[in-house]
Short mmCIF file of C-alpha atoms in Angstrom, two decimals:
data_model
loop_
_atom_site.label_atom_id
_atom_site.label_comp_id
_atom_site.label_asym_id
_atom_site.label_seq_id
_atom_site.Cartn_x
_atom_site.Cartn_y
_atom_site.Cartn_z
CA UNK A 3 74.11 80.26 99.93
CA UNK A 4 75.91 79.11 97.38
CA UNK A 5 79.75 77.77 97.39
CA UNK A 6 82.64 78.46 94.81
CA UNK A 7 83.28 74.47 93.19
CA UNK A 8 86.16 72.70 95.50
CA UNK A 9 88.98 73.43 92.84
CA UNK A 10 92.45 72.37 94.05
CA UNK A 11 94.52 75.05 92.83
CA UNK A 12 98.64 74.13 92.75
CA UNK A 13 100.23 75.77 95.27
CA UNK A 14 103.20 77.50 93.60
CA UNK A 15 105.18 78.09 97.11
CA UNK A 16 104.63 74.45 97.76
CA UNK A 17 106.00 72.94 94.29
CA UNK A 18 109.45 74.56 94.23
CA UNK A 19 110.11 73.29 97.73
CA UNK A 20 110.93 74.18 101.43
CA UNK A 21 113.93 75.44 100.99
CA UNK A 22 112.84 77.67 98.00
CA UNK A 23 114.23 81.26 100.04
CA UNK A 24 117.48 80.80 98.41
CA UNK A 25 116.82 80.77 94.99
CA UNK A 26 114.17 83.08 95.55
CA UNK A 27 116.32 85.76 96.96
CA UNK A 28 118.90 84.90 94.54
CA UNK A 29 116.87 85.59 91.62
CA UNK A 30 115.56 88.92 93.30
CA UNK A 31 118.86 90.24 93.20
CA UNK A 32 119.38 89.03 89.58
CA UNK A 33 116.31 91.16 89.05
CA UNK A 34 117.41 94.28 90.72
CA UNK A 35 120.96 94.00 88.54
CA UNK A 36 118.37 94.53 85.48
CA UNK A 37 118.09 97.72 86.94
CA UNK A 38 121.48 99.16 85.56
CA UNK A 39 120.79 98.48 81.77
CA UNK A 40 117.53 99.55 82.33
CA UNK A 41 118.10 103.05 84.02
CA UNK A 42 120.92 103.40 81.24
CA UNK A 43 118.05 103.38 79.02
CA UNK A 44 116.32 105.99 80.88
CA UNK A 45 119.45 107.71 81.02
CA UNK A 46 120.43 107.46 84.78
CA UNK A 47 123.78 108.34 85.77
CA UNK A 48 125.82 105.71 86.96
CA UNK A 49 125.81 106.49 90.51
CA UNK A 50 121.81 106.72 90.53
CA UNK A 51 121.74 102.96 88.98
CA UNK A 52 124.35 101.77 91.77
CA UNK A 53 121.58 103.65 94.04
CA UNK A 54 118.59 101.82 92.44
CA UNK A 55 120.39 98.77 93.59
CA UNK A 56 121.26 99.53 96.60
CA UNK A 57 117.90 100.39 97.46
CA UNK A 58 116.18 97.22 96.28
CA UNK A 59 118.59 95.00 98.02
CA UNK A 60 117.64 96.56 101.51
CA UNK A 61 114.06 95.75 100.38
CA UNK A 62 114.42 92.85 99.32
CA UNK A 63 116.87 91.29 102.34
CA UNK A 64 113.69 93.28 104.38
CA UNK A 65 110.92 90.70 103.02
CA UNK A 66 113.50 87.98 102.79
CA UNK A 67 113.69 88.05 106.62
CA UNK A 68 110.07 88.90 107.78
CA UNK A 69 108.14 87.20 104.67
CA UNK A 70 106.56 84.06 105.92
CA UNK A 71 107.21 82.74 102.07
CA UNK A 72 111.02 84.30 101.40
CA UNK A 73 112.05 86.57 99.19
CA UNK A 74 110.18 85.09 95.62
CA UNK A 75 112.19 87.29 93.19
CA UNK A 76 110.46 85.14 89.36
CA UNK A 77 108.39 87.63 89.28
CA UNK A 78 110.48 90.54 89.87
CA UNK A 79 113.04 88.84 87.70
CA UNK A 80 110.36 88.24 84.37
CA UNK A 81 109.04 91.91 84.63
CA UNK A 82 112.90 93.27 84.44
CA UNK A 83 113.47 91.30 81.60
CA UNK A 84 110.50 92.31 79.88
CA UNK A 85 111.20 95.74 80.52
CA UNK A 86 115.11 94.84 79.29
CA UNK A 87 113.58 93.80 76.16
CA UNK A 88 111.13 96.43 75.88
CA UNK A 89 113.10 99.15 75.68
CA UNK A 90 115.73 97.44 73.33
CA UNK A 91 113.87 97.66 70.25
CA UNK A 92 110.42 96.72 68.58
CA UNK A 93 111.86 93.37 67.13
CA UNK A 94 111.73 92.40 70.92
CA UNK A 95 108.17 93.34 72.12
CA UNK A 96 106.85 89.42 71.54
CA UNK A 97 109.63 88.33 74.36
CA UNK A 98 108.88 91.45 76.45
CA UNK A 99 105.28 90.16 76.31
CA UNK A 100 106.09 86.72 77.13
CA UNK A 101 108.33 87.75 80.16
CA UNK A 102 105.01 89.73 81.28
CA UNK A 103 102.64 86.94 81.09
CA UNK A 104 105.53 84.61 82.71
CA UNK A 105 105.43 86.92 85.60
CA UNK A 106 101.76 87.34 85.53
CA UNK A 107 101.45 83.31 85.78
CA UNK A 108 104.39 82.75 89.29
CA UNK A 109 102.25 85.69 90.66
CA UNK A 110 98.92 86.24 89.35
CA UNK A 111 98.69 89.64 91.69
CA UNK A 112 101.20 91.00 89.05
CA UNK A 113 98.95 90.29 86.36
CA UNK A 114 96.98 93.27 88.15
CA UNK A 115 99.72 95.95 88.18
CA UNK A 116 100.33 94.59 84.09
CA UNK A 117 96.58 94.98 83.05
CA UNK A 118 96.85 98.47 85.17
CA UNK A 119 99.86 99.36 82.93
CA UNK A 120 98.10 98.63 80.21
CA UNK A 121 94.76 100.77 80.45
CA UNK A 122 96.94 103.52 81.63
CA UNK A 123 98.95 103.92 78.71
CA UNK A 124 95.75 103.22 76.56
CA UNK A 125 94.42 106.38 78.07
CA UNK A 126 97.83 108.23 77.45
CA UNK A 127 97.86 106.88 73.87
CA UNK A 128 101.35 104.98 74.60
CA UNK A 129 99.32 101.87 73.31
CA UNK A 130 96.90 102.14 70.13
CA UNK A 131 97.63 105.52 69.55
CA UNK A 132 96.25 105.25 65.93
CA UNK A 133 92.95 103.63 67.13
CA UNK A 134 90.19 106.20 68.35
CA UNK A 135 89.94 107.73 71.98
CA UNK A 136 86.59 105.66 72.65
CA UNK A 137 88.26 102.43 71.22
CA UNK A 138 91.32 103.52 73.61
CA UNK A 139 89.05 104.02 76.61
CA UNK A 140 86.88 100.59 76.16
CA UNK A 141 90.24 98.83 76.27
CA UNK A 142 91.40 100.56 79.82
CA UNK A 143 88.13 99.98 80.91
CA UNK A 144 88.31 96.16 80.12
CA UNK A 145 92.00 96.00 81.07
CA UNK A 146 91.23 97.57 84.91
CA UNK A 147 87.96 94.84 84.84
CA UNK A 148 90.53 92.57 84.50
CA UNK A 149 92.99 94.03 87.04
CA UNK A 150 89.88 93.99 89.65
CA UNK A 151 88.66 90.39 88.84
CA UNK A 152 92.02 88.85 89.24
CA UNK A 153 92.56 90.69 92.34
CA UNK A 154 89.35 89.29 93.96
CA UNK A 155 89.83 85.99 92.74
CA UNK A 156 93.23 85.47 94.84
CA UNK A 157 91.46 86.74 97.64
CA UNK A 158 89.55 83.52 98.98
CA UNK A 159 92.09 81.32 97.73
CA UNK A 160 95.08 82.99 99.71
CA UNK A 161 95.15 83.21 103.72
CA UNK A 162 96.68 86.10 105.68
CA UNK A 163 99.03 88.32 104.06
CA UNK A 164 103.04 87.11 103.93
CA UNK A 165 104.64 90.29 104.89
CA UNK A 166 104.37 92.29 108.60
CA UNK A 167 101.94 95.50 108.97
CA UNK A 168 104.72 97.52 109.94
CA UNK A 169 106.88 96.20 106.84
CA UNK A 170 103.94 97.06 104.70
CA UNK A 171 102.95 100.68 105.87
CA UNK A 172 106.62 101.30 105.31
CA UNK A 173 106.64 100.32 101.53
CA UNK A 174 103.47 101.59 101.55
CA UNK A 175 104.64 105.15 102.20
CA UNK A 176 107.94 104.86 100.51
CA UNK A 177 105.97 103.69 97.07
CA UNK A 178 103.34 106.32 97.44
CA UNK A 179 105.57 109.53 98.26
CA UNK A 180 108.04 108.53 94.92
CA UNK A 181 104.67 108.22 92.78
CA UNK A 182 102.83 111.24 94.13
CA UNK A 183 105.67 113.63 93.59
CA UNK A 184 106.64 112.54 90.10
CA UNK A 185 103.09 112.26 89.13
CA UNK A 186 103.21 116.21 88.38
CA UNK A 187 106.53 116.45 87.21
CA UNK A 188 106.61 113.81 84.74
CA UNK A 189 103.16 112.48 83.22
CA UNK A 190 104.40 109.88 81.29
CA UNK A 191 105.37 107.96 84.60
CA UNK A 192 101.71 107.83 85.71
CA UNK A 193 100.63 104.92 83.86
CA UNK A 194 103.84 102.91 86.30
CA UNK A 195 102.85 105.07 89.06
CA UNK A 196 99.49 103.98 88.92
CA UNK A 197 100.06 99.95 87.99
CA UNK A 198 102.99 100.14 90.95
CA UNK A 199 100.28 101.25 93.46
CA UNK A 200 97.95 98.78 92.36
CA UNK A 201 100.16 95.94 92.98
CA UNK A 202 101.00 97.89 96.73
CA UNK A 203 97.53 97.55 96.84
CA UNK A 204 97.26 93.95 96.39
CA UNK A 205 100.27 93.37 98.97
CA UNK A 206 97.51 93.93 101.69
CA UNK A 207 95.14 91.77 100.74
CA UNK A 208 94.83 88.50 102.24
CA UNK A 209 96.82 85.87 101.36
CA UNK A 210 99.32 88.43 98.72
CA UNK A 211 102.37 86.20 98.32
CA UNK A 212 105.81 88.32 98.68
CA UNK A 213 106.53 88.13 95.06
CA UNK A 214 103.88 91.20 94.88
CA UNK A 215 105.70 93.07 97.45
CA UNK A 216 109.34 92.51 95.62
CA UNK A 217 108.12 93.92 92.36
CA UNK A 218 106.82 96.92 94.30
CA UNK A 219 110.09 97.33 95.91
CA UNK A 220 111.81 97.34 92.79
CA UNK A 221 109.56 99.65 90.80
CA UNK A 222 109.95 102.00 93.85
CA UNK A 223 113.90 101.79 93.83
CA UNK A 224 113.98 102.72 90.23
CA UNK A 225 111.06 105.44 90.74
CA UNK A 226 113.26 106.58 93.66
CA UNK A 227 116.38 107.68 91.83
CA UNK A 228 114.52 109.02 88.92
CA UNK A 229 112.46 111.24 91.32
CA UNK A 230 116.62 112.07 92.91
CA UNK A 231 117.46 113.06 89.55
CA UNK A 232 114.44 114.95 88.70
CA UNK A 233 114.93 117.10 91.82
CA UNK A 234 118.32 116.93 92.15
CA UNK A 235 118.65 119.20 95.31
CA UNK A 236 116.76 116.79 96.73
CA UNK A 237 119.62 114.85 98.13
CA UNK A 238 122.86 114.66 96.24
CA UNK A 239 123.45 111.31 94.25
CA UNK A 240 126.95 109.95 95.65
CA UNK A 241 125.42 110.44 99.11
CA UNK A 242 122.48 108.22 97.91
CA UNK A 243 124.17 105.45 96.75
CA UNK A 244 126.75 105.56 99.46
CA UNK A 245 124.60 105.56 101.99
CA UNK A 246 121.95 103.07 101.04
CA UNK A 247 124.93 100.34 99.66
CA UNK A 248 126.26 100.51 103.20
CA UNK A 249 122.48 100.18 104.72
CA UNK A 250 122.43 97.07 101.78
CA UNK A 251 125.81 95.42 103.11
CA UNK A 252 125.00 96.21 107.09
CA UNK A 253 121.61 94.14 106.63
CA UNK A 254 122.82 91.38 104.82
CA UNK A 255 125.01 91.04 107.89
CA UNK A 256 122.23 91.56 110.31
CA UNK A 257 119.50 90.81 109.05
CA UNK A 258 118.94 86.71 109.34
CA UNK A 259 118.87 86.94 113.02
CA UNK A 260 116.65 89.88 113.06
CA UNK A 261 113.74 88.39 113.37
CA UNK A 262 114.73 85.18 114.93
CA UNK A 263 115.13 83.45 112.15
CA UNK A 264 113.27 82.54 108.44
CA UNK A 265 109.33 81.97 109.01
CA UNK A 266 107.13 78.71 107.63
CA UNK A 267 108.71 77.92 104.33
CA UNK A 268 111.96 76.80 106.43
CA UNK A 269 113.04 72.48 106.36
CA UNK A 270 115.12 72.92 109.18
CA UNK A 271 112.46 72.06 111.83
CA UNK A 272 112.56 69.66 114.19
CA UNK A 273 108.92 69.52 114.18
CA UNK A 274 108.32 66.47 116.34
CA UNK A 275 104.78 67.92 117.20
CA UNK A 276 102.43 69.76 116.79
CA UNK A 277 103.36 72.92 118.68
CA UNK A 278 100.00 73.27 120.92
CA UNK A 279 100.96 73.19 124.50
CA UNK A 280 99.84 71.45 127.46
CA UNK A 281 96.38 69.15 126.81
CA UNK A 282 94.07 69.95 129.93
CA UNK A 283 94.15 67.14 131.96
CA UNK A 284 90.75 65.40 131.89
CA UNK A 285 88.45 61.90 131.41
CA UNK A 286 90.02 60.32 128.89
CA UNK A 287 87.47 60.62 125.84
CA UNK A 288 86.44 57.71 123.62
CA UNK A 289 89.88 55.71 123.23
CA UNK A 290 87.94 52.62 122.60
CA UNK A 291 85.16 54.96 120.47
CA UNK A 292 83.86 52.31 117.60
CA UNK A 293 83.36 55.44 115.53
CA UNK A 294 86.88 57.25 114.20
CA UNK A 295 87.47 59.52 111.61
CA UNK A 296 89.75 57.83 108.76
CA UNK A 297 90.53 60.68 105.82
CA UNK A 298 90.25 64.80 105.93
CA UNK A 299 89.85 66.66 102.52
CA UNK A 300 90.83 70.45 102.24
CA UNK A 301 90.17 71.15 98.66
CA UNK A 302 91.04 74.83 99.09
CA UNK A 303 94.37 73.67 100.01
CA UNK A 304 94.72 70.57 98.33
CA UNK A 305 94.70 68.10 101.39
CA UNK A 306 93.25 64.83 100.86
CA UNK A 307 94.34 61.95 102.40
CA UNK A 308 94.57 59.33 105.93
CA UNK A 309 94.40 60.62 109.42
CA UNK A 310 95.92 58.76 112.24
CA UNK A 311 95.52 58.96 115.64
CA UNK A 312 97.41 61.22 118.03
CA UNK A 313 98.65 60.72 121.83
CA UNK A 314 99.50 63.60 124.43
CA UNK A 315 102.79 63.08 126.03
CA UNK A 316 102.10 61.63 129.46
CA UNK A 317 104.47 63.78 131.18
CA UNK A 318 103.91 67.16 129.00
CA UNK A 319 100.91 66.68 127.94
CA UNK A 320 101.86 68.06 124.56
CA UNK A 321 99.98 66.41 121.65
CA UNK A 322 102.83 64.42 119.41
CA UNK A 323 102.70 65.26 115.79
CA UNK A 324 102.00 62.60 112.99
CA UNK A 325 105.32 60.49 112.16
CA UNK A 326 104.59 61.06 108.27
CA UNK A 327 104.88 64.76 107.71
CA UNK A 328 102.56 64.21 104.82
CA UNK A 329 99.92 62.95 106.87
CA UNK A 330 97.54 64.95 109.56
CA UNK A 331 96.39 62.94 113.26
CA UNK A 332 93.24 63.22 114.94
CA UNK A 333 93.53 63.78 118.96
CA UNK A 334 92.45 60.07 119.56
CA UNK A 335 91.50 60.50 123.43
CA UNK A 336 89.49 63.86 122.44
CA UNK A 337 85.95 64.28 120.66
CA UNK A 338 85.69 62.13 117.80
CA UNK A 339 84.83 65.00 114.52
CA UNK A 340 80.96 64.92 113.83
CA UNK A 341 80.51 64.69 117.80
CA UNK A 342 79.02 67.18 120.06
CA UNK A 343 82.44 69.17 121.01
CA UNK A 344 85.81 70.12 119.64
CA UNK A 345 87.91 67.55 117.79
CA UNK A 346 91.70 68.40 117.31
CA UNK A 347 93.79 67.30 114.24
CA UNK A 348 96.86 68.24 113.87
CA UNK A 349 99.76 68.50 111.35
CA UNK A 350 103.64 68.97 109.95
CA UNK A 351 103.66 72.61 108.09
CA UNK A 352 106.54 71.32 106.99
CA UNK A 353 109.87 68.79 106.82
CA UNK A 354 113.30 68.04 106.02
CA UNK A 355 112.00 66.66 102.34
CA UNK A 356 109.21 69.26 101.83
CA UNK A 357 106.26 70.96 102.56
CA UNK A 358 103.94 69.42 105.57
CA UNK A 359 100.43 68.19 105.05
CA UNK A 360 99.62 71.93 106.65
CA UNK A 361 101.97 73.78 104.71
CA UNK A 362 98.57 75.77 103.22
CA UNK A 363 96.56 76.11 106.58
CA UNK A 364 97.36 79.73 107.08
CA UNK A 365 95.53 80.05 103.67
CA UNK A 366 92.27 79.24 104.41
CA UNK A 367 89.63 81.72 104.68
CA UNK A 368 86.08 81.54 106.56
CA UNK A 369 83.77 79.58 104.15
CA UNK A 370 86.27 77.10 103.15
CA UNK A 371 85.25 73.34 103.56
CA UNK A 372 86.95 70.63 105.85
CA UNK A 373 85.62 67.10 105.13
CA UNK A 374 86.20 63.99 107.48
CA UNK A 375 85.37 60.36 106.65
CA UNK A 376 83.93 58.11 109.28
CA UNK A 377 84.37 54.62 109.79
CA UNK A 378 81.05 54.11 109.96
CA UNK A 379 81.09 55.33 105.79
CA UNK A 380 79.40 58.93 106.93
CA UNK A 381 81.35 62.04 106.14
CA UNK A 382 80.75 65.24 107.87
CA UNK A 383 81.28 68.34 106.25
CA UNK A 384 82.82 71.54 108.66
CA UNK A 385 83.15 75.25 107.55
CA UNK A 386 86.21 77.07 108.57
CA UNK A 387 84.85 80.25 110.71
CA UNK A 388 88.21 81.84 111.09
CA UNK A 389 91.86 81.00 111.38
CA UNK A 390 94.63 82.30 114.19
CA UNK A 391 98.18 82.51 115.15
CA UNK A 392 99.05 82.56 118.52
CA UNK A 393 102.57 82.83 120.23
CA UNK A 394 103.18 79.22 121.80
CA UNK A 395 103.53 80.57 125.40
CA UNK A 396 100.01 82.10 125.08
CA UNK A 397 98.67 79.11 123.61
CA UNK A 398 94.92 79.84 124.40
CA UNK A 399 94.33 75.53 125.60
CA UNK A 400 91.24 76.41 126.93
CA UNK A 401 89.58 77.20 123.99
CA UNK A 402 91.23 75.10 121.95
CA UNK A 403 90.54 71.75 123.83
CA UNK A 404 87.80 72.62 125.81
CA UNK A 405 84.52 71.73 125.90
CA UNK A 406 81.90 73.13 123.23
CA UNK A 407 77.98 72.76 122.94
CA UNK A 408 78.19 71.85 119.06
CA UNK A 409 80.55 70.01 116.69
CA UNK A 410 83.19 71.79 116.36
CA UNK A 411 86.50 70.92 114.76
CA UNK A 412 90.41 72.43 115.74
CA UNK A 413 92.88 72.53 112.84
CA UNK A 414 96.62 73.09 114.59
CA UNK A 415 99.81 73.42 112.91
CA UNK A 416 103.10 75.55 113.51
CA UNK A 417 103.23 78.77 112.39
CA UNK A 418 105.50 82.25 112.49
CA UNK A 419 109.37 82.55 113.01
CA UNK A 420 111.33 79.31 112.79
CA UNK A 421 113.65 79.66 115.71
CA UNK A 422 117.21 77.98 114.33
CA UNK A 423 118.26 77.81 117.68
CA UNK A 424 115.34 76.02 119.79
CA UNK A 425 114.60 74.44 116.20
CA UNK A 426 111.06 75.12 116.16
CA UNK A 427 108.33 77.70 115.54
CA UNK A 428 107.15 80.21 117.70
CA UNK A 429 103.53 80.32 116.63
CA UNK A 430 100.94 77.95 116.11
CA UNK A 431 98.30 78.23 113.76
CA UNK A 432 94.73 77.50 114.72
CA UNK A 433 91.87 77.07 112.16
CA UNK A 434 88.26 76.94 113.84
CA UNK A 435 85.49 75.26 111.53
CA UNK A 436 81.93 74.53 112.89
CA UNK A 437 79.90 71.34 111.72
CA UNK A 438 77.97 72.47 108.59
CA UNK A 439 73.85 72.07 108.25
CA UNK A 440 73.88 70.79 104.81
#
């Protein structure tokens, strides 16, 4: 079968740095205060903007606290200045455009909802309306091509999604019921209707960064209190905005300790090791092996580089993470990699200065490729078959460290909530790769 080429693709997250929540979620909610000029334009009253608001700032402190990536609002904040500048006069369509692609580029997956937008109002005729109906319809066509391939193509790349189930069905079903009842009522709101839901969709794919889910919430906000004022029985404006700005100011109160604390992207970790629990106590394995592995490549993650060795704790028996965050350790007492068994490496996910030499594990997909250099100058080449998260109190040792009847390689890093208090994670992360035949 054959393999995608091992392109190292930046790592977005990774570049603007651990502690990259707080701009994040500070330039989310510069992005929902976009929504006031732009609901002016649509004619909202004032209290439905101050509603809009309202509304996306409970989403997005929501994903800020239970995304495993923060609150990435450049997305968010590019598409409500493009829309800022689209409605503002044809002089400024070129910037609106730019803003678009801008967006498209910190999150590709929004490049899907924009493509979306764009066949849809090719088939309304809000785009090329002078050009023919089957010159209008090729370009939808292409433009929802494009929407698909780009979708697919963050698929492998990307590792499990960065927002809850639960957090998801509930945007899920907020986003849908707005769209779905103004989809009748006003049809030229189906070509956002439609490139909203396709970016929903994309927030449960694997591997959807949370920038995906932010734009959603803040389409939905504004889609909300349109749909209020559309069917204004529906529930009276001042009670709207009252009640979800006092929702808005009771989570940002609450909501940092609601889930224990902010997830992977987090510096303040006293990650001293690896997280996985209690080594079963054993023969000690080839400590004086003439054979060790010296370098691991990930290219699907972009890790390349030295491994060192790795000690349990005599007492614990907890295996001690690398001393350079930047660097992964091999298990030195366990199976050497290439060898008939499992062989453990382990890693930082992250640091006080940056992201760890694991930051990306959760990413990886089954089919990726882990390399490790010998000292004997042979390499052996593993494919990843899957990749966990366990709690660290159900740590599952057994079948981590225990014995196997085929090379076999362990990949373990931290993972889930960052507990502030115990200063550490409360997951681990487990990638399982298998020796490959070729």
């Amino acid at each position: 079968m054959l393999t995608a080429p091992d392109l190292v693709v930046p790592d977005l997250d990774a570049l603007i740095g651990p502690d990259a929540w707080l701009p994040g979620l500070a330039t989310a909610l510069a992005a929902g205060l976009l929504l006031w000029p732009i609901g002016s334009r649509l004619r909202l009253l004032p209290t439905s903007r101050a509603a809009a608001i309202a509304l996306f700032a409970v989403a997005t402190l929501l994903i800020d606290t239970y995304s495993e990536l923060g609150a990435d609002g450049r997305a968010a904040f590019l598409l409500g200045a493009g829309a800022w500048l689209a409605v503002h006069g044809r002089w400024r369509a070129v910037l609106a455009v730019l803003a678009a692609v801008g967006a498209a580029v910190v999150s590709p997956l929004v490049g899907v909802g924009v493509l979306v937008l764009i066949g849809g109002l090719a088939l309304q005729a809000g785009l090329l309306r002078r050009w023919s109906v089957g010159v209008r319809r090729a370009v939808a066509v292409v433009a929802l091509l494009g929407a698909v391939a780009i979708a697919l193509s963050q698929v492998r790349r990307l590792g499990a999604p960065a927002l809850p189930p639960l957090l998801l069905a509930v945007l899920t079903v907020w986003t849908l019921l707005v769209v779905g009842l103004l989809w009748r009522r006003q049809p030229w709101l189906r070509p956002v209707g439609a490139a909203v839901t396709a970016v929903l969709a994309c927030a449960w794919l694997p591997g959807t960064a949370s920038a995906s889910a932010v734009v959603v919430a803040a389409s939905a906000a504004l889609l909300t209190v349109v749909l209020v004022e559309e069917y204004r029985t529906l529930l009276a404006r001042q009670l709207l905005a009252a009640a979800v700005a006092a929702g808005a100011v009771a989570l940002a109160l609450v909501g940092p300790g609601v889930g224990g604390g902010r997830v992977a992207h987090v510096a303040d970790t006293a990650d001293d090791r690896t997280g996985a629990p209690a080594i079963p106590a054993g023969p000690p394995g080839p400590a004086f092996a003439t054979v060790r592995p010296v370098t691991i490549s990930i290219p699907a993650i972009g890790v390349d580089g030295p491994l060192e060795d790795l000690e349990a704790d005599p007492v614990t028996r907890e295996l001690a993470a690398p001393d350079d965050p930047s660097v992964a350790g091999w298990y030195a007492a366990g199976v050497v990699p290439g060898d008939t068994g499992p062989a453990v490496i382990g890693g930082h996910v992250d640091s006080r200065s940056g992201p760890g030499v694991f930051f990306g594990l959760r990413r990886l997909v089954a089919g990726d490729v882990v390399r490790i250099r010998r000292s004997d100058g042979s390499t052996v080449r593993f494919t990843v078959t899957g990749v966990r998260r366990y709690p660290k109190d159900r740590f599952p040792t057994d079948a981590v460290y225990g014995p196997a009847p085929a090379p076999e390689l362990r990949l373990v890093t931290c993972g889930g909530v960052f507990d502030r208090a115990e200063r550490n994670y409360q997951d681990n992360v487990v990638v399982d790769a298998v020796l490959s035949k070729r």
